PDB file of C-alpha atoms and ligand atoms in Angstrom:
ATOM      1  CA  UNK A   1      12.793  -4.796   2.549  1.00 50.00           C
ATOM      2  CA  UNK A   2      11.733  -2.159   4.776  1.00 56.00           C
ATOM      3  CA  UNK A   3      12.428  -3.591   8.090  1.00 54.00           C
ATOM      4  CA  UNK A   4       8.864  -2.191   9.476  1.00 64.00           C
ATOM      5  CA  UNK A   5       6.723  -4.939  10.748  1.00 81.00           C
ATOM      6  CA  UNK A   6       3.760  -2.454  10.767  1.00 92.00           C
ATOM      7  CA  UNK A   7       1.010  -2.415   8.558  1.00 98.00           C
ATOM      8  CA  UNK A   8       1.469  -0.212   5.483  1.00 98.00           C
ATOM      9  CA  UNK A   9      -1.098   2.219   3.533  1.00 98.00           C
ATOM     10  CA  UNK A  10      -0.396   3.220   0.109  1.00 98.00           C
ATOM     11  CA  UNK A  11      -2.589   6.630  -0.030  1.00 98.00           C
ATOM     12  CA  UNK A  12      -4.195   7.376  -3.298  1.00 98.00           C
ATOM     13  CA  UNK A  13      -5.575  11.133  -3.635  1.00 98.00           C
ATOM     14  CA  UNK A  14      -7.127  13.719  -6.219  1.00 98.00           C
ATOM     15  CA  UNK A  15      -8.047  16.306  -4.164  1.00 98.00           C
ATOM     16  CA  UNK A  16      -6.862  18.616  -0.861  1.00 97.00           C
ATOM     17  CA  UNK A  17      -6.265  15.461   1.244  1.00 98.00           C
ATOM     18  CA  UNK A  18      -8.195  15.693   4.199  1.00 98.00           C
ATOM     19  CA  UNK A  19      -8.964  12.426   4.801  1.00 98.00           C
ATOM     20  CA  UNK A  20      -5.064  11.427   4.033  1.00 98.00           C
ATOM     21  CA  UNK A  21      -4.334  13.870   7.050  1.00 98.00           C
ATOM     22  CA  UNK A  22      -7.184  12.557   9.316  1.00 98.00           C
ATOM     23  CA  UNK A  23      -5.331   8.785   8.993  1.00 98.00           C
ATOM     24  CA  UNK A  24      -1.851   9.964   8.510  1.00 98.00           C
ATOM     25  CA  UNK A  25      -2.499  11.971  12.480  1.00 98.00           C
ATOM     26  CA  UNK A  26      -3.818   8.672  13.945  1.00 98.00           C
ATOM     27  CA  UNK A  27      -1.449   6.316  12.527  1.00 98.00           C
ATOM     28  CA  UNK A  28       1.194   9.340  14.052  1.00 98.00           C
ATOM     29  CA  UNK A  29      -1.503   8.703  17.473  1.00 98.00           C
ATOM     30  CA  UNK A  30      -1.023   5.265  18.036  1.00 97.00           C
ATOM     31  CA  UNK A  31      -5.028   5.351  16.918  1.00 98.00           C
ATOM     32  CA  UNK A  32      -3.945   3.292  13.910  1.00 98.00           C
ATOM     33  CA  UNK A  33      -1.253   0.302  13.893  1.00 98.00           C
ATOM     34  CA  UNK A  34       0.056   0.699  10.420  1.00 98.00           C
ATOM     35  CA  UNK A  35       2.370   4.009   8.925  1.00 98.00           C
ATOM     36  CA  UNK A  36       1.566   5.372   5.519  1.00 98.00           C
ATOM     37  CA  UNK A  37       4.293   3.801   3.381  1.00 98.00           C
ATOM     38  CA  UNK A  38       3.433   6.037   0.445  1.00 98.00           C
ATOM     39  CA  UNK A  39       0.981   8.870  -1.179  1.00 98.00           C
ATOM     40  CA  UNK A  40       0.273   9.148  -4.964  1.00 98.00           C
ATOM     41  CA  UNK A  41      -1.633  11.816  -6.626  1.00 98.00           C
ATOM     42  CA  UNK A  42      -2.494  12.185 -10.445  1.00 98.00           C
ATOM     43  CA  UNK A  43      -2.954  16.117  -9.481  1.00 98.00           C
ATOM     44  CA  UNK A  44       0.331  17.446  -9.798  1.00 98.00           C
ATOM     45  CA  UNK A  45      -0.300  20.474  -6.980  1.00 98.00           C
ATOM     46  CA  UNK A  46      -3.221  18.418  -5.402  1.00 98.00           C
ATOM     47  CA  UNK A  47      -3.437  19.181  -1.286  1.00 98.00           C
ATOM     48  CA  UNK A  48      -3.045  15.875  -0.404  1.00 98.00           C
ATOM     49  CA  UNK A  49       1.081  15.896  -2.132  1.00 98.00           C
ATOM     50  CA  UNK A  50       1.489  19.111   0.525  1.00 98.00           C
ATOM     51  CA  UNK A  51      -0.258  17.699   3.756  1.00 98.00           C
ATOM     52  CA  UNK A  52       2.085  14.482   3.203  1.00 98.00           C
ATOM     53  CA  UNK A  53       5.039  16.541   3.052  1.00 98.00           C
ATOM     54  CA  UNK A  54       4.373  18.628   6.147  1.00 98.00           C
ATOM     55  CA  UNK A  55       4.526  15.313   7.479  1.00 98.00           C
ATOM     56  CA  UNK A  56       7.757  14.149   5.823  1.00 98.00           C
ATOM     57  CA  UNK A  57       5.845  11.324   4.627  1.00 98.00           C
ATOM     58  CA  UNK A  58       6.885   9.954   0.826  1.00 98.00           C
ATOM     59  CA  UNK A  59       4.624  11.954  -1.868  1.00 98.00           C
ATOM     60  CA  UNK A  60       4.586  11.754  -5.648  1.00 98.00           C
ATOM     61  CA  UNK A  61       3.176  13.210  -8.575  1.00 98.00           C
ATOM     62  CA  UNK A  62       1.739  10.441 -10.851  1.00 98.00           C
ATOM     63  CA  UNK A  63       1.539  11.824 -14.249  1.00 95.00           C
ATOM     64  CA  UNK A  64      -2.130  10.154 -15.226  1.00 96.00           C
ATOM     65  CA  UNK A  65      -1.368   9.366 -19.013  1.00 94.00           C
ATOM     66  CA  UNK A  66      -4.093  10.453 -21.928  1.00 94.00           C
ATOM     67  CA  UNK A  67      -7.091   9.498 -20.247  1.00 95.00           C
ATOM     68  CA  UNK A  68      -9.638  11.722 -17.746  1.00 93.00           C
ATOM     69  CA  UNK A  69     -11.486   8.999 -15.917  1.00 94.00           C
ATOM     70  CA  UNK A  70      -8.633   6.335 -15.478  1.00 95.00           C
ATOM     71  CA  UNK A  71      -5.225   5.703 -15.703  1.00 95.00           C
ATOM     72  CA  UNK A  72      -3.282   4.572 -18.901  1.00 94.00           C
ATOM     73  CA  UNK A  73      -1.179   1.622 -19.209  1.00 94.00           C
ATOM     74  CA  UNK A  74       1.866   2.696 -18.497  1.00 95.00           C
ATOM     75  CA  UNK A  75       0.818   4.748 -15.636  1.00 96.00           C
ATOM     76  CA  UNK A  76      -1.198   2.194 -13.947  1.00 96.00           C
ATOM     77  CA  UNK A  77       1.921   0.147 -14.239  1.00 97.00           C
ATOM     78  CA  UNK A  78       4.120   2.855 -12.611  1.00 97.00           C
ATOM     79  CA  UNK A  79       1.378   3.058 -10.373  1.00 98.00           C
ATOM     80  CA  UNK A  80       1.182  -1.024  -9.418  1.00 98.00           C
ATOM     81  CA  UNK A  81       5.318  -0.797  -9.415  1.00 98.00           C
ATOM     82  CA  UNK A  82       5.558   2.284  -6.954  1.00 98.00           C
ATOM     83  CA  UNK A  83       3.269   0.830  -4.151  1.00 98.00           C
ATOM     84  CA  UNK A  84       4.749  -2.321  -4.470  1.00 98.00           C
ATOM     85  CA  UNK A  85       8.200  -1.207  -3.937  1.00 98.00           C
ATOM     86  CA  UNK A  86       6.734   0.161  -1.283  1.00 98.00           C
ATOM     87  CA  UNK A  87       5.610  -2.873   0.022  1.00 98.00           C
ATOM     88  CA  UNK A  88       1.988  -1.287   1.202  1.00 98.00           C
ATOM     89  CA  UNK A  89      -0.647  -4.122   2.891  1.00 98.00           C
ATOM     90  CA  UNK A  90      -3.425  -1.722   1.712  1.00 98.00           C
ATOM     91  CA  UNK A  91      -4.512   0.782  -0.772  1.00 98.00           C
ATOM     92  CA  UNK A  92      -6.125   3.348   0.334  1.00 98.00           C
ATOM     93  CA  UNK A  93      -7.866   5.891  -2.070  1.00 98.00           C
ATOM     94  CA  UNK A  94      -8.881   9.355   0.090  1.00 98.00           C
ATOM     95  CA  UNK A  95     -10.689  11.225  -3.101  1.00 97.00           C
ATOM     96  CA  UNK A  96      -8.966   9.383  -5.843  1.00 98.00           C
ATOM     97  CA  UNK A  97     -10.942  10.415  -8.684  1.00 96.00           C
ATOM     98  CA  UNK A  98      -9.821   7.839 -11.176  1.00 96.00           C
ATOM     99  CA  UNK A  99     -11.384   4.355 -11.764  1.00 94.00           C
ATOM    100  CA  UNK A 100      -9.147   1.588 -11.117  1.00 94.00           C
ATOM    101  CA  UNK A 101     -10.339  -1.743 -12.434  1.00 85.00           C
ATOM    102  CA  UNK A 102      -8.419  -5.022 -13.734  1.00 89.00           C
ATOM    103  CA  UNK A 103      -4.429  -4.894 -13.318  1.00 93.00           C
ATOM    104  CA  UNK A 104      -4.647  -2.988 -10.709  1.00 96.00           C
ATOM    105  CA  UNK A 105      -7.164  -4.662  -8.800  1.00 97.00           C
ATOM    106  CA  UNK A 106      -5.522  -8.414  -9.475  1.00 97.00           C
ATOM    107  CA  UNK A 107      -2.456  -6.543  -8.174  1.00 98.00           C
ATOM    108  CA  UNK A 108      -3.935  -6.015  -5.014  1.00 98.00           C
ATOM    109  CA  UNK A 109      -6.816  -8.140  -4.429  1.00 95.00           C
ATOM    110  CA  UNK A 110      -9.178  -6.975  -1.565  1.00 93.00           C
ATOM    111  CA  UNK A 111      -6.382  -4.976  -0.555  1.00 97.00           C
ATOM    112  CA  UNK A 112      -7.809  -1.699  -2.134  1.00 98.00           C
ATOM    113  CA  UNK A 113     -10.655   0.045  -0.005  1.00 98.00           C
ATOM    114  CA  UNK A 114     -12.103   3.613  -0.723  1.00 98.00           C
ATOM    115  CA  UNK A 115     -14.496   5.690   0.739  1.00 98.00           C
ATOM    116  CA  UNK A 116     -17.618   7.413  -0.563  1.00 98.00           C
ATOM    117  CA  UNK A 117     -19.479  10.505   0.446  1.00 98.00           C
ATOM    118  CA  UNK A 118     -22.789   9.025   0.783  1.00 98.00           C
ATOM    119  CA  UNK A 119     -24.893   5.850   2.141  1.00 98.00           C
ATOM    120  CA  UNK A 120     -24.077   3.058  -0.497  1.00 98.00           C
ATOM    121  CA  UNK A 121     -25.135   1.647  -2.270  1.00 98.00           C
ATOM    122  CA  UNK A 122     -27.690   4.918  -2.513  1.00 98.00           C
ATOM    123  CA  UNK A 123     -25.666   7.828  -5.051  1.00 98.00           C
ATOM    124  CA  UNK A 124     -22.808   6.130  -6.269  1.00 98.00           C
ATOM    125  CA  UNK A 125     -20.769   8.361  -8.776  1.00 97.00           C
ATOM    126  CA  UNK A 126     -19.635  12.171  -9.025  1.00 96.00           C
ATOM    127  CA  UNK A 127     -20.559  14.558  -5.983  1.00 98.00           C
ATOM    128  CA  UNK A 128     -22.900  12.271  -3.883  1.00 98.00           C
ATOM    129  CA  UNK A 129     -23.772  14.636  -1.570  1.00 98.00           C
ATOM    130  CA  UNK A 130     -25.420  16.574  -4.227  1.00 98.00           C
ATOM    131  CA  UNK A 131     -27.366  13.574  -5.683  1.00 98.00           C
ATOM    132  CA  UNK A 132     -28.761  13.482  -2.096  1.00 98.00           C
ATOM    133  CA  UNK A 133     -29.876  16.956  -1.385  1.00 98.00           C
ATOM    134  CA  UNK A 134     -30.948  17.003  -5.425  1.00 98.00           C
ATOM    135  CA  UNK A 135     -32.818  13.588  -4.512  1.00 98.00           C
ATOM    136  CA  UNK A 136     -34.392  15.289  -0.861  1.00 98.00           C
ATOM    137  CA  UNK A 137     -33.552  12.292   1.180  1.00 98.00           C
ATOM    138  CA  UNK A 138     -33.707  13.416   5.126  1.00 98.00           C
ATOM    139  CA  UNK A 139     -30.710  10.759   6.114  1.00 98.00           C
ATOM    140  CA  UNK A 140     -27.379  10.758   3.933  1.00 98.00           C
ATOM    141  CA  UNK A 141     -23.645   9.859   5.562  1.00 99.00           C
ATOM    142  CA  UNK A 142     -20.319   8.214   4.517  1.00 99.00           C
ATOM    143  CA  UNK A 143     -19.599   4.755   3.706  1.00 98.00           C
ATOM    144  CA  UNK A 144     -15.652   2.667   3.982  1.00 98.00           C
ATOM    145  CA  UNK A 145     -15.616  -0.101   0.828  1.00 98.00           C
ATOM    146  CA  UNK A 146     -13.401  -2.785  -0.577  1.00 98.00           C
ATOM    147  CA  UNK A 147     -12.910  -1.418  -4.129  1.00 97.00           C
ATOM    148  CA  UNK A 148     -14.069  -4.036  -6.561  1.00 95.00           C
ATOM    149  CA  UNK A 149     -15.023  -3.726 -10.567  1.00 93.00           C
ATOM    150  CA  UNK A 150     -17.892  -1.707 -10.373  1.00 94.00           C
ATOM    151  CA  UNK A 151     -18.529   1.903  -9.485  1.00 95.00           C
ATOM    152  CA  UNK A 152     -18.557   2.433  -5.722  1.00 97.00           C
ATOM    153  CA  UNK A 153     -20.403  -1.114  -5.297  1.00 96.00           C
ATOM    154  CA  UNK A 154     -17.961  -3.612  -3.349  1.00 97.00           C
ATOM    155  CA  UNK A 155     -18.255  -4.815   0.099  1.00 98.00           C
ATOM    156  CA  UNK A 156     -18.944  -2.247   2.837  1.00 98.00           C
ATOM    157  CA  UNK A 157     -16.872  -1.935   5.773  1.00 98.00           C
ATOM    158  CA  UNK A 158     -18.274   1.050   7.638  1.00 98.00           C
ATOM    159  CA  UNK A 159     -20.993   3.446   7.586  1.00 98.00           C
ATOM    160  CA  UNK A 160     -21.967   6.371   9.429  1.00 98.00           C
ATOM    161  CA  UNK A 161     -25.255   8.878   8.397  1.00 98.00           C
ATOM    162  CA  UNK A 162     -24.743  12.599   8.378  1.00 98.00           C
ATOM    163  CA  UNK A 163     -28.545  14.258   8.569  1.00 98.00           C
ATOM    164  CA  UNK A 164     -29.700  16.333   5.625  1.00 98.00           C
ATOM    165  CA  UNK A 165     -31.034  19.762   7.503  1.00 98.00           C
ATOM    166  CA  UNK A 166     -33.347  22.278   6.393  1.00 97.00           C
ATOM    167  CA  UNK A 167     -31.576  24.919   4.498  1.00 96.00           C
ATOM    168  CA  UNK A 168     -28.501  22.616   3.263  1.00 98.00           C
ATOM    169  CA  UNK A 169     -26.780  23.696   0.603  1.00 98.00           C
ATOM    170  CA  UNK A 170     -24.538  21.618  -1.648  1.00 98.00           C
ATOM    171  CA  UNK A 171     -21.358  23.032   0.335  1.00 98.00           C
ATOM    172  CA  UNK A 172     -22.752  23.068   4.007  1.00 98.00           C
ATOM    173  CA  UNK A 173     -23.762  19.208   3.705  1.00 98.00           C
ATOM    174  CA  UNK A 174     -20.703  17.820   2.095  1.00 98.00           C
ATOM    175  CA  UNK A 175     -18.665  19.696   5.011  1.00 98.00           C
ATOM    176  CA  UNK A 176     -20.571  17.844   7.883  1.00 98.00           C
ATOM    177  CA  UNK A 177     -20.562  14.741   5.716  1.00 98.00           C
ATOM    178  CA  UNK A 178     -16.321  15.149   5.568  1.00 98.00           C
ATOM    179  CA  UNK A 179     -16.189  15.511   9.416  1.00 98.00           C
ATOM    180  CA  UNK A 180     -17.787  12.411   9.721  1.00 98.00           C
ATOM    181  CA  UNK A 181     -15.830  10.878   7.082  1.00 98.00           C
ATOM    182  CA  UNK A 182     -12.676  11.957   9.316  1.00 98.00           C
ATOM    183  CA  UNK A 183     -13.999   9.774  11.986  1.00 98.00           C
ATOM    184  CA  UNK A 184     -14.796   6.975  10.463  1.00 98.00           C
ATOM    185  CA  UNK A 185     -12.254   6.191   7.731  1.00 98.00           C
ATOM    186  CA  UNK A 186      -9.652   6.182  10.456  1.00 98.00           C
ATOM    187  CA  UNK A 187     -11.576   3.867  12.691  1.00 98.00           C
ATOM    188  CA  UNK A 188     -11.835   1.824   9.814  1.00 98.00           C
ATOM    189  CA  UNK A 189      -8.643   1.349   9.127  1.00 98.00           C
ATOM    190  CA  UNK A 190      -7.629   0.760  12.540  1.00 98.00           C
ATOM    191  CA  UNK A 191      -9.845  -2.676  12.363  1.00 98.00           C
ATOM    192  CA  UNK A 192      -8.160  -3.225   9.054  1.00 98.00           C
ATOM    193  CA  UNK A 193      -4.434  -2.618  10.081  1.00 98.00           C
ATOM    194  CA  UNK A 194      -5.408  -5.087  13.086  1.00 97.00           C
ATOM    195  CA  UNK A 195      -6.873  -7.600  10.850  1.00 97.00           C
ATOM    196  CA  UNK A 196     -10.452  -7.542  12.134  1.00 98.00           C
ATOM    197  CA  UNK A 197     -12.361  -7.038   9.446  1.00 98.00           C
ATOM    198  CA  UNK A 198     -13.413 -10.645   7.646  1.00 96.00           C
ATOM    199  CA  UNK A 199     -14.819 -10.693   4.031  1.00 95.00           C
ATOM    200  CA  UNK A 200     -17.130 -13.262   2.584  1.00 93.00           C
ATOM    201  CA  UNK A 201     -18.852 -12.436  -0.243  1.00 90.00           C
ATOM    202  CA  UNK A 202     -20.724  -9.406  -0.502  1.00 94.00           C
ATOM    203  CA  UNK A 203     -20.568  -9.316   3.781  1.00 96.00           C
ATOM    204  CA  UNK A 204     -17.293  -8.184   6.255  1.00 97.00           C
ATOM    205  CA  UNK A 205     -17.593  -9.093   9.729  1.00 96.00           C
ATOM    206  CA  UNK A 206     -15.882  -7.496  12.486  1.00 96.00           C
ATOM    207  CA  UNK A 207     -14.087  -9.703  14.441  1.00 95.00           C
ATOM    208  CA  UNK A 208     -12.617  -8.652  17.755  1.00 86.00           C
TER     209      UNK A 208
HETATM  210  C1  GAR B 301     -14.144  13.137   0.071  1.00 89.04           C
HETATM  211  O1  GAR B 301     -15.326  13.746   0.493  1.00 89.04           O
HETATM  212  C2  GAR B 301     -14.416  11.764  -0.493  1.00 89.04           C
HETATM  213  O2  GAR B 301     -15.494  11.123   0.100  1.00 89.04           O
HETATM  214  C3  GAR B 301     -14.700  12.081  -1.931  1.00 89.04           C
HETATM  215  O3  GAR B 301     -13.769  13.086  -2.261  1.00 89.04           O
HETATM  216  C4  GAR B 301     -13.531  13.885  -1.109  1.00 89.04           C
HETATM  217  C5  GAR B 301     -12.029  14.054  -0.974  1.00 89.04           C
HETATM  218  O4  GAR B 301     -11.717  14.963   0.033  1.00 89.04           O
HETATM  219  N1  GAR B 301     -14.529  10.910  -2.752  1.00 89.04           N
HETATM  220  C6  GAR B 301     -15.318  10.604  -3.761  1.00 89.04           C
HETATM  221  O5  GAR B 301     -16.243  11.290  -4.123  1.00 89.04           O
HETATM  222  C7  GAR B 301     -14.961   9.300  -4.454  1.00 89.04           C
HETATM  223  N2  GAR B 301     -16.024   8.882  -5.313  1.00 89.04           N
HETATM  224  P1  GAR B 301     -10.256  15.010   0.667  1.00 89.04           P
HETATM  225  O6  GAR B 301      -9.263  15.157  -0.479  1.00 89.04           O
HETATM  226  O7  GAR B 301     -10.287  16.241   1.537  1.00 89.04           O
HETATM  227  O8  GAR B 301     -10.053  13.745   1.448  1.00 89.04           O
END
């Protein structure tokens, strides 16, 4: 037990863990009802492990097993086992570059939600920002989703577009794409945490 009544996040990260600190500061806000219970990371000196403990919030290494892509066995169990213990209401992956399908999923069903750096389901997959500037589309953005077996294709929560601008490069559009994504992840999660967000099917509706 944990005697918190609030709504807990389980943070799942790869990378420097700036969309971990954008939700971490507005739970801290009172923007967000819910605390981050805990923060994994299969990167051993990832960001994301150093921005939770400037926060004195619970990080761990998760060592990632044999595979590149996914987890192994035992580590998605030590995985499944750590964020239960830590009795988290939600999964939430912040650049989690791992796939996480079966086990893990019927461990936490729609309770896993992710977000993508581009307008699903439009570049799904590895560094979406540069599918889109590769592509030329004029309108690209950020997307909040339930995680489900496919790649980037569950139900989406929340969107917001990002412009593509004349003279982009790969690096100038994935920064403006990462401010937005520190807008709207935490907004997200503030309907989740307050249980407005409804799923049926392939469709959420907000609910106030
Ligand atoms: C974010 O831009 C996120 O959208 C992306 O990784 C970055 C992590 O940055 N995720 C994916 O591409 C998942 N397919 P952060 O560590 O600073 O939050």
């Amino acid at each position: 037990m944990t005697g918190s009544n609030k709504f807990r996040l389980g943070v799942l990260g790869s990378g420097k863990g700036s969309n971990f600190a954008a939700i971490a500061d507005a739970c801290a806000a009172g923007q967000v009802p819910a605390e981050v219970a805990l923060v994994l990371s299969d990167v051993a000196d990832a960001g994301i492990l150093q921005q939770a403990r400037d926060r004195k919030l619970p990080a761990e290494f998760l060592a990632p097993g044999k595979f590149r892509t996914k987890l192994d066995e035992e580590a998605e169990r030590v995985c499944i086992a750590r964020l239960q213990a830590a009795e988290v209401d939600l999964v939430v992956l912040a650049g989690f570059m791992r796939i996480l399908k079966g086990d893990f999923l019927r461990a936490f069903p729609q309770r896993v939600v992710n977000i993508h750096p581009s307008l699903l389901p439009a570049f799904p997959g590895l560094e979406a920002w540069r599918q889109a500037l590769d592509y030329g589309v004029k309108v690209t953005g950020c997307t909040v989703h339930f995680v489900d077996q496919g790649i980037d294709s569950g139900a989406i929560i929340a969107q917001e577009t990002v412009p593509v601008l004349d003279g982009d490069t790969a690096e100038s559009l994935h920064g403006r794409i990462q401010l937005a994504e520190r807008r709207l992840y935490p907004a997200a999660m503030a309907a989740l945490a307050r249980g407005q967000v409804l799923v049926r099917g392939r469709q959420t509706v907000r609910v106030a």
